[in-house]
PDB file of C-alpha atoms in Angstrom:
ATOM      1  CA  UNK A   1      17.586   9.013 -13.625  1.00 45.00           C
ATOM      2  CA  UNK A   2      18.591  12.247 -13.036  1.00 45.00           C
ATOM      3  CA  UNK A   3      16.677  13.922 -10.587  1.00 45.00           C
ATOM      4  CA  UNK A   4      18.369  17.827 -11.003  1.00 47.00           C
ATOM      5  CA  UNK A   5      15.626  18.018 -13.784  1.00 48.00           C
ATOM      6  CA  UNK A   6      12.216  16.381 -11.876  1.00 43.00           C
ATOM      7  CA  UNK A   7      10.336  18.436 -10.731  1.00 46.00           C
ATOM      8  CA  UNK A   8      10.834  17.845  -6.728  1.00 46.00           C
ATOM      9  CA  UNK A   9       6.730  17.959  -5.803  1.00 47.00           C
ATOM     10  CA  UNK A  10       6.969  14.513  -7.977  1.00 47.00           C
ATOM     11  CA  UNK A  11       9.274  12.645  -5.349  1.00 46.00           C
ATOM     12  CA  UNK A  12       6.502  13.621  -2.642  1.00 61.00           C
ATOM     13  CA  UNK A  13       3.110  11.995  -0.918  1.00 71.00           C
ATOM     14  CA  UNK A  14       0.081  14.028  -2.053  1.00 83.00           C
ATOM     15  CA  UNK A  15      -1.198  16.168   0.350  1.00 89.00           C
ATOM     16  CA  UNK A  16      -3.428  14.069   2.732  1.00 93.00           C
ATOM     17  CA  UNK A  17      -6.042  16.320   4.688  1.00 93.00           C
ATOM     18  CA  UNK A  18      -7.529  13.348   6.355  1.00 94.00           C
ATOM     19  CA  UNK A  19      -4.603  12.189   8.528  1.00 95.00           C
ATOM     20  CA  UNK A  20      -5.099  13.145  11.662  1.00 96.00           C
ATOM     21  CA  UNK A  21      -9.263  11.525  11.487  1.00 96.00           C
ATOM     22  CA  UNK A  22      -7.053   8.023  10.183  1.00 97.00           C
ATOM     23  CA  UNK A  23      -4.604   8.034  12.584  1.00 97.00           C
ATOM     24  CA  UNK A  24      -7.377   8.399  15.699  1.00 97.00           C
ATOM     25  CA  UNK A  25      -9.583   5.977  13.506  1.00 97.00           C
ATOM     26  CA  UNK A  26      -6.801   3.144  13.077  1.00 97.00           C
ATOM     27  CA  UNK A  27      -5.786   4.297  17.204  1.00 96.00           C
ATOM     28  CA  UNK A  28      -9.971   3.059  17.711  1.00 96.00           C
ATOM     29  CA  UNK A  29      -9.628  -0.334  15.894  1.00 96.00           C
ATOM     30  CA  UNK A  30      -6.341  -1.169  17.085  1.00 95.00           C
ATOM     31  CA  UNK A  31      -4.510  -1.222  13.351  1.00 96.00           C
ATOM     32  CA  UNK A  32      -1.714   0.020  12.170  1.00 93.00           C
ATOM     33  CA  UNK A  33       1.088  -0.744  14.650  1.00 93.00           C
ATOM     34  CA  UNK A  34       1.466  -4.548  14.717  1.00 95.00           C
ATOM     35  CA  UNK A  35       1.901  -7.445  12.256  1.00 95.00           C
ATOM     36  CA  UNK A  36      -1.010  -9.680  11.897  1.00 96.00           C
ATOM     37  CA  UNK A  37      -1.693 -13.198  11.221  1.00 96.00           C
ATOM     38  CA  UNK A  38      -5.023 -12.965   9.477  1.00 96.00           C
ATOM     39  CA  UNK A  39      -3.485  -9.876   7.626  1.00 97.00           C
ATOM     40  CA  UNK A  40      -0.456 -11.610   6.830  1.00 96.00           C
ATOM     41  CA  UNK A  41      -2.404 -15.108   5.553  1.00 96.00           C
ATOM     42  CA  UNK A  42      -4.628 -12.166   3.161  1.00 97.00           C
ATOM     43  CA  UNK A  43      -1.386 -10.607   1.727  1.00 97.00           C
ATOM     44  CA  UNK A  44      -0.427 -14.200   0.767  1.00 96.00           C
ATOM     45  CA  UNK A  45      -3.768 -14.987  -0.461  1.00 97.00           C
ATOM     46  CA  UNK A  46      -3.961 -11.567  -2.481  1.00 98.00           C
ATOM     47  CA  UNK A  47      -0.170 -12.627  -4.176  1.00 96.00           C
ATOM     48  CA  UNK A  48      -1.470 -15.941  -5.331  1.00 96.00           C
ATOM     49  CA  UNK A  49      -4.565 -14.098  -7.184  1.00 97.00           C
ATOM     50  CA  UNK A  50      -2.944 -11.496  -8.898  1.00 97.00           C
ATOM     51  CA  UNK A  51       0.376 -13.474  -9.180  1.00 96.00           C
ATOM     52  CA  UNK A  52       2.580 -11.159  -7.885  1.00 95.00           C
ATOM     53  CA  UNK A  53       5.760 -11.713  -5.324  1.00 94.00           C
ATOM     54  CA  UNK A  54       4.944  -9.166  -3.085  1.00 93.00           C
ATOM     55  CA  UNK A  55       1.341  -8.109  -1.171  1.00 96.00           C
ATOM     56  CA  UNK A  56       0.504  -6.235   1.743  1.00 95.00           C
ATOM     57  CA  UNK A  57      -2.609  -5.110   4.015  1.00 98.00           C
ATOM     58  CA  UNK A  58      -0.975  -1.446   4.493  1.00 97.00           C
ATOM     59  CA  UNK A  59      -2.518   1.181   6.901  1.00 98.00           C
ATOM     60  CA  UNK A  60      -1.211   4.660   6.272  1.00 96.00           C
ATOM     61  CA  UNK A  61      -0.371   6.866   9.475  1.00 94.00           C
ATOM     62  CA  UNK A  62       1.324  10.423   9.842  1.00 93.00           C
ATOM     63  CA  UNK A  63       4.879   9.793   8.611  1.00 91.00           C
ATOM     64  CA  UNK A  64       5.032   6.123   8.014  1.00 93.00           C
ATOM     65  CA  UNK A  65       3.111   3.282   5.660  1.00 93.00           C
ATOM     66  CA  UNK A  66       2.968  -0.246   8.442  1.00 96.00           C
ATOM     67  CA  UNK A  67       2.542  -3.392   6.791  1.00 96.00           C
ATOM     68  CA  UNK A  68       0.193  -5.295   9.004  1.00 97.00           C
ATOM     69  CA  UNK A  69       0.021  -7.705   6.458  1.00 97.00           C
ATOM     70  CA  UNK A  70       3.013  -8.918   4.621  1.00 95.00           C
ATOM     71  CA  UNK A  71       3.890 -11.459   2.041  1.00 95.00           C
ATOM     72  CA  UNK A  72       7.315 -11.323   0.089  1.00 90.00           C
ATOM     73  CA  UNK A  73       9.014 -14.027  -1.478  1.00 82.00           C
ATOM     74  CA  UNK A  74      12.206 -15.284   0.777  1.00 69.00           C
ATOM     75  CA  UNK A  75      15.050 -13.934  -1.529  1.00 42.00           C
ATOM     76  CA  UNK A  76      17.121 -11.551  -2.177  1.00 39.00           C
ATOM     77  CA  UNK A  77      14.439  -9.547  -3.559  1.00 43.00           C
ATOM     78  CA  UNK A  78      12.555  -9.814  -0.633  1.00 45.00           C
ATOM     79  CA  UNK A  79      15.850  -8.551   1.629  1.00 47.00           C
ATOM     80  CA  UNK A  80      16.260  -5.517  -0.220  1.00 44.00           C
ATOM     81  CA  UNK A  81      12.208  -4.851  -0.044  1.00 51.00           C
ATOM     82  CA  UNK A  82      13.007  -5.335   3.842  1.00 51.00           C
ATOM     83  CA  UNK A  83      15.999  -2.791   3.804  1.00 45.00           C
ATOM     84  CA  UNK A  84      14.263  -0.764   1.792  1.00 45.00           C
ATOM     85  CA  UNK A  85      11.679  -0.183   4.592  1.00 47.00           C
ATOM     86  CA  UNK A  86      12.517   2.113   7.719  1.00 40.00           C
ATOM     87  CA  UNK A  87      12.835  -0.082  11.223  1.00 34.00           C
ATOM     88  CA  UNK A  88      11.703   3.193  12.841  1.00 33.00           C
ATOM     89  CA  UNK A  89       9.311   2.182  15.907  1.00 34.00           C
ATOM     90  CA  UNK A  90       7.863  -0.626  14.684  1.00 36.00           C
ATOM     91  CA  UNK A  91       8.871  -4.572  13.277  1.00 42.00           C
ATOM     92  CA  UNK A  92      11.422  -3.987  10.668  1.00 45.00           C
ATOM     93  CA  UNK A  93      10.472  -4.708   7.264  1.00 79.00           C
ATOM     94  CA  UNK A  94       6.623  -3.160   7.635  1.00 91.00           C
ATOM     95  CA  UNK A  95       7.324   0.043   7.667  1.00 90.00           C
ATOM     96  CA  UNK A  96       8.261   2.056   5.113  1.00 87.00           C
ATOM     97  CA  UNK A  97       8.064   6.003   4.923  1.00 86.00           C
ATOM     98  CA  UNK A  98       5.191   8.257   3.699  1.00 89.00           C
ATOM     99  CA  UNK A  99       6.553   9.013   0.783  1.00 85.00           C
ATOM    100  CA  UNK A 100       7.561   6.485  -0.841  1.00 85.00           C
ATOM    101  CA  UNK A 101       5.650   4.486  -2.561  1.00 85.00           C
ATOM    102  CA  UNK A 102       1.910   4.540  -4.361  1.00 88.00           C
ATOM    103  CA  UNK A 103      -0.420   3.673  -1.275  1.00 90.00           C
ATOM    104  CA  UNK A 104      -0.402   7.204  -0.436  1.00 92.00           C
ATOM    105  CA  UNK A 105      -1.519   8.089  -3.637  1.00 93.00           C
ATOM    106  CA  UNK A 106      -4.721   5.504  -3.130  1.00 96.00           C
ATOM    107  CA  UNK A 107      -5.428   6.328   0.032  1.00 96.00           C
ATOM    108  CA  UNK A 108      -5.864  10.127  -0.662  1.00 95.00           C
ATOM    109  CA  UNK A 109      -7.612   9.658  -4.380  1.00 95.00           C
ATOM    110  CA  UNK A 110      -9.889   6.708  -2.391  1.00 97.00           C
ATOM    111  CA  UNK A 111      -9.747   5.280  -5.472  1.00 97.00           C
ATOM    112  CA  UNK A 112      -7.961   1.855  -6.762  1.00 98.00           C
ATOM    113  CA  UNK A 113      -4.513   2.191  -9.089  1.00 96.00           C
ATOM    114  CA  UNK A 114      -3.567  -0.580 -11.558  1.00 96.00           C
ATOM    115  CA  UNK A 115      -0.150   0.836 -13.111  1.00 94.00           C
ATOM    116  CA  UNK A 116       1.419  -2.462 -15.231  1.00 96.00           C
ATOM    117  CA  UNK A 117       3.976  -0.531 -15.980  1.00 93.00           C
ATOM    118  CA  UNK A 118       5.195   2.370 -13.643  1.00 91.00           C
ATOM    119  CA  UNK A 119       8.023   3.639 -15.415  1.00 88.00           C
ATOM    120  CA  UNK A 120       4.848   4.628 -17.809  1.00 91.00           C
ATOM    121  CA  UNK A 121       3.727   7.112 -15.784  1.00 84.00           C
ATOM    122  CA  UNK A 122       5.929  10.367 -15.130  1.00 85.00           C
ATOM    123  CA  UNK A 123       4.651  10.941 -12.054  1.00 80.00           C
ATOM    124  CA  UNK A 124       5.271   7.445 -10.895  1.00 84.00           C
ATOM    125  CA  UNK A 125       8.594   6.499 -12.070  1.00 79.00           C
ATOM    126  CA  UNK A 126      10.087   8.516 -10.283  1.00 80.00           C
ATOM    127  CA  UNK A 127       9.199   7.209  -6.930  1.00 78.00           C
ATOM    128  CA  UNK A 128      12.012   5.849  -4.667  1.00 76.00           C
ATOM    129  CA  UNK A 129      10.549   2.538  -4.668  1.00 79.00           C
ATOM    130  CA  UNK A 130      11.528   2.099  -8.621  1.00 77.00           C
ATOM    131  CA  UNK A 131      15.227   2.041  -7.579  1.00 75.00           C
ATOM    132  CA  UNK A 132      15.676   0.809  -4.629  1.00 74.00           C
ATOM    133  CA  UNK A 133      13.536  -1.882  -4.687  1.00 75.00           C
ATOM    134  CA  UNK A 134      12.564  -2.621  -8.057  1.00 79.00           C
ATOM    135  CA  UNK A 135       9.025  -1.893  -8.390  1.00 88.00           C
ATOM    136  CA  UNK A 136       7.847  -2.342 -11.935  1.00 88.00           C
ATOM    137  CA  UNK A 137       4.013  -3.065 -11.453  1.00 92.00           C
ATOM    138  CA  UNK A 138       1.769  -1.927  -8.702  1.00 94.00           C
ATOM    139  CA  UNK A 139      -1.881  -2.391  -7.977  1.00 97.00           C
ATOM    140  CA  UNK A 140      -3.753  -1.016  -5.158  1.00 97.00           C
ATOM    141  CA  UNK A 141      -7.506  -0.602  -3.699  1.00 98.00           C
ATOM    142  CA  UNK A 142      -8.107   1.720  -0.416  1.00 98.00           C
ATOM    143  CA  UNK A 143      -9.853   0.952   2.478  1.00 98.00           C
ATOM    144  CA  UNK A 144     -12.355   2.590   3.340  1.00 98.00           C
ATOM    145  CA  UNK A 145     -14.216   1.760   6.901  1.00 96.00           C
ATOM    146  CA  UNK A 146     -17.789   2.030   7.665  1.00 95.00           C
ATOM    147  CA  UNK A 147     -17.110   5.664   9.008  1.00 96.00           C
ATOM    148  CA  UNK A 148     -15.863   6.364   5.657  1.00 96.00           C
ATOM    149  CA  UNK A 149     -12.100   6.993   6.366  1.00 97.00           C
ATOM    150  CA  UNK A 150      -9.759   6.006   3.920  1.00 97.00           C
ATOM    151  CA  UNK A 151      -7.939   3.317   6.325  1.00 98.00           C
ATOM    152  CA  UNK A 152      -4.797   2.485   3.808  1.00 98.00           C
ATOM    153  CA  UNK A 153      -4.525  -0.217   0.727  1.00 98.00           C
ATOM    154  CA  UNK A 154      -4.200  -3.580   0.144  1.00 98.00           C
ATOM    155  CA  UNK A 155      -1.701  -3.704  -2.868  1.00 96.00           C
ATOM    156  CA  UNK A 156       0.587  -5.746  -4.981  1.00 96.00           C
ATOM    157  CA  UNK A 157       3.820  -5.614  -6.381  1.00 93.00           C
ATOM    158  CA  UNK A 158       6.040  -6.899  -9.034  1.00 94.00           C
ATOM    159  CA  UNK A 159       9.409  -5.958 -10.276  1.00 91.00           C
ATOM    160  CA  UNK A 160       8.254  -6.775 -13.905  1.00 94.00           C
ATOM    161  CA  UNK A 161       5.211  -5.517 -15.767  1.00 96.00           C
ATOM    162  CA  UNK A 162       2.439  -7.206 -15.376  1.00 96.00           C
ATOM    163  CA  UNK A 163      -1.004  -7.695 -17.909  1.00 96.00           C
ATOM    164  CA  UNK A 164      -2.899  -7.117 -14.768  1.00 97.00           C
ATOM    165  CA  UNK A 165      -5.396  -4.699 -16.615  1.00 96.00           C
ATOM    166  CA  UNK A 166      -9.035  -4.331 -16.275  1.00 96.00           C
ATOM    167  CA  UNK A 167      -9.370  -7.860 -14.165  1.00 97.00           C
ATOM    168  CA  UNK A 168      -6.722  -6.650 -11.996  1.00 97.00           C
ATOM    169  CA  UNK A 169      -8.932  -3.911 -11.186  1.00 97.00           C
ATOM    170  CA  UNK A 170     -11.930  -5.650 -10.239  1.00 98.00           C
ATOM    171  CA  UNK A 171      -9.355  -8.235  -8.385  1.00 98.00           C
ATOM    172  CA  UNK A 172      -8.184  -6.149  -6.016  1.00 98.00           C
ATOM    173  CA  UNK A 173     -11.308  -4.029  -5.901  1.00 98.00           C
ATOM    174  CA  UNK A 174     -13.340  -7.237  -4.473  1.00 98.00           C
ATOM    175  CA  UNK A 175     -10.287  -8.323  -2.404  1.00 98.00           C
ATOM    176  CA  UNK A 176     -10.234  -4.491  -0.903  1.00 98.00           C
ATOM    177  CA  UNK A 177     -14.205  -4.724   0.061  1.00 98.00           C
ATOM    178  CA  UNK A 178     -13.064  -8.385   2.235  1.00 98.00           C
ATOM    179  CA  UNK A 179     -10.357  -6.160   4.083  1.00 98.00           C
ATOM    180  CA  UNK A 180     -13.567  -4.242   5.088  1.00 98.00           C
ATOM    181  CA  UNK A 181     -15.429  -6.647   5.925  1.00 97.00           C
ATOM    182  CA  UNK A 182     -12.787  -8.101   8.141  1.00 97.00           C
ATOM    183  CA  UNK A 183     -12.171  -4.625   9.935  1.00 97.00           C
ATOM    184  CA  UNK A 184     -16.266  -4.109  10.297  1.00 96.00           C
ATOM    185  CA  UNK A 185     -16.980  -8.001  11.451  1.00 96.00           C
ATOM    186  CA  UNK A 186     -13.609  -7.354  14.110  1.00 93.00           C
ATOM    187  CA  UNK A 187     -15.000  -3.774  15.177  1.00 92.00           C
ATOM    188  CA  UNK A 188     -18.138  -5.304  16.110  1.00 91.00           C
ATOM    189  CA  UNK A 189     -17.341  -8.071  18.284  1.00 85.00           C
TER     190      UNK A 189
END
């Protein structure tokens, strides 16, 4: 792809006005900054529903996406998703930078994303992730806590297309509202 003729705002994360209340809100709960076990069994959980290789529980701070929950097939597909990913401060391979990637875009349109085919959509195909990882399908649902801050995304990827469609969409949208569930039952105690 020849990116002297995209149009550069395309290869950026949509402006997100409500970063600095997420970052205090996931600094509150304790998210954000460390892998988790009940995040991590989820992401596997989430794969084996949608039948996808790759899920994660993904909470979306200033500069970087962390993975607290993280399920990737162990291949070779899996060690390019994992040097795909920045090893900036936290565990390497759950972080991966702002922009890259369509979490951001969930996050800030608080609305779920089921794109079966991203090289479909101009403004998607164009994403890092297509080429250096292989993303062909994504499918993501924000979280939003009981405060009403967009949190970050569960989500699901493929490097093929996918049929995930319409029951993809209410998939992820019921798996999204047991994320929150989780995060409001932990807050609690």
């Amino acid at each position: 792809m020849n990116h002297d003729i995209i149009d550069p705002r395309l290869l950026t994360a949509p402006h997100d006005p409500e970063i600095p209340q997420r970052v205090a809100r996931l600094q509150a709960l304790g998210l954000g900054n460390k892998p988790d076990p009940e995040f991590d069994a989820f992401a596997a959980r989430l794969a084996e529903a949608a039948g996808a290789p790759y899920a994660m529980v993904n909470f979306i701070g200033e500069e970087e996406q962390y993975f607290a929950g993280l399920y990737g097939p162990s291949s070779t597909k899996a060690d390019a998703l994992e040097a795909a990913q920045s090893s900036s401060r936290a565990t390497p391979g759950r972080t991966m930078s702002r922009s890259d990637g369509y979490c951001p875009h969930v996050v800030v349109r608080r609305k779920a994303l089921v794109l079966d085919d991203v090289c479909a959509y101009p403004r998607f195909a164009v994403n890092p992730v297509v080429n250096s990882i292989g993303v062909r399908a994504y499918m993501g649902a924000p979280l939003i806590d009981r405060t009403g801050t967009a949190l970050g995304t569960i989500c699901v990827v493929s490097t093929q297309e996918s049929n995930w469609g319409r029951p993809g969409l209410a998939l992820i949208k019921s798996m999204a509202a047991e994320v929150e569930d989780l995060i409001h039952r932990r807050e609690q105690r």
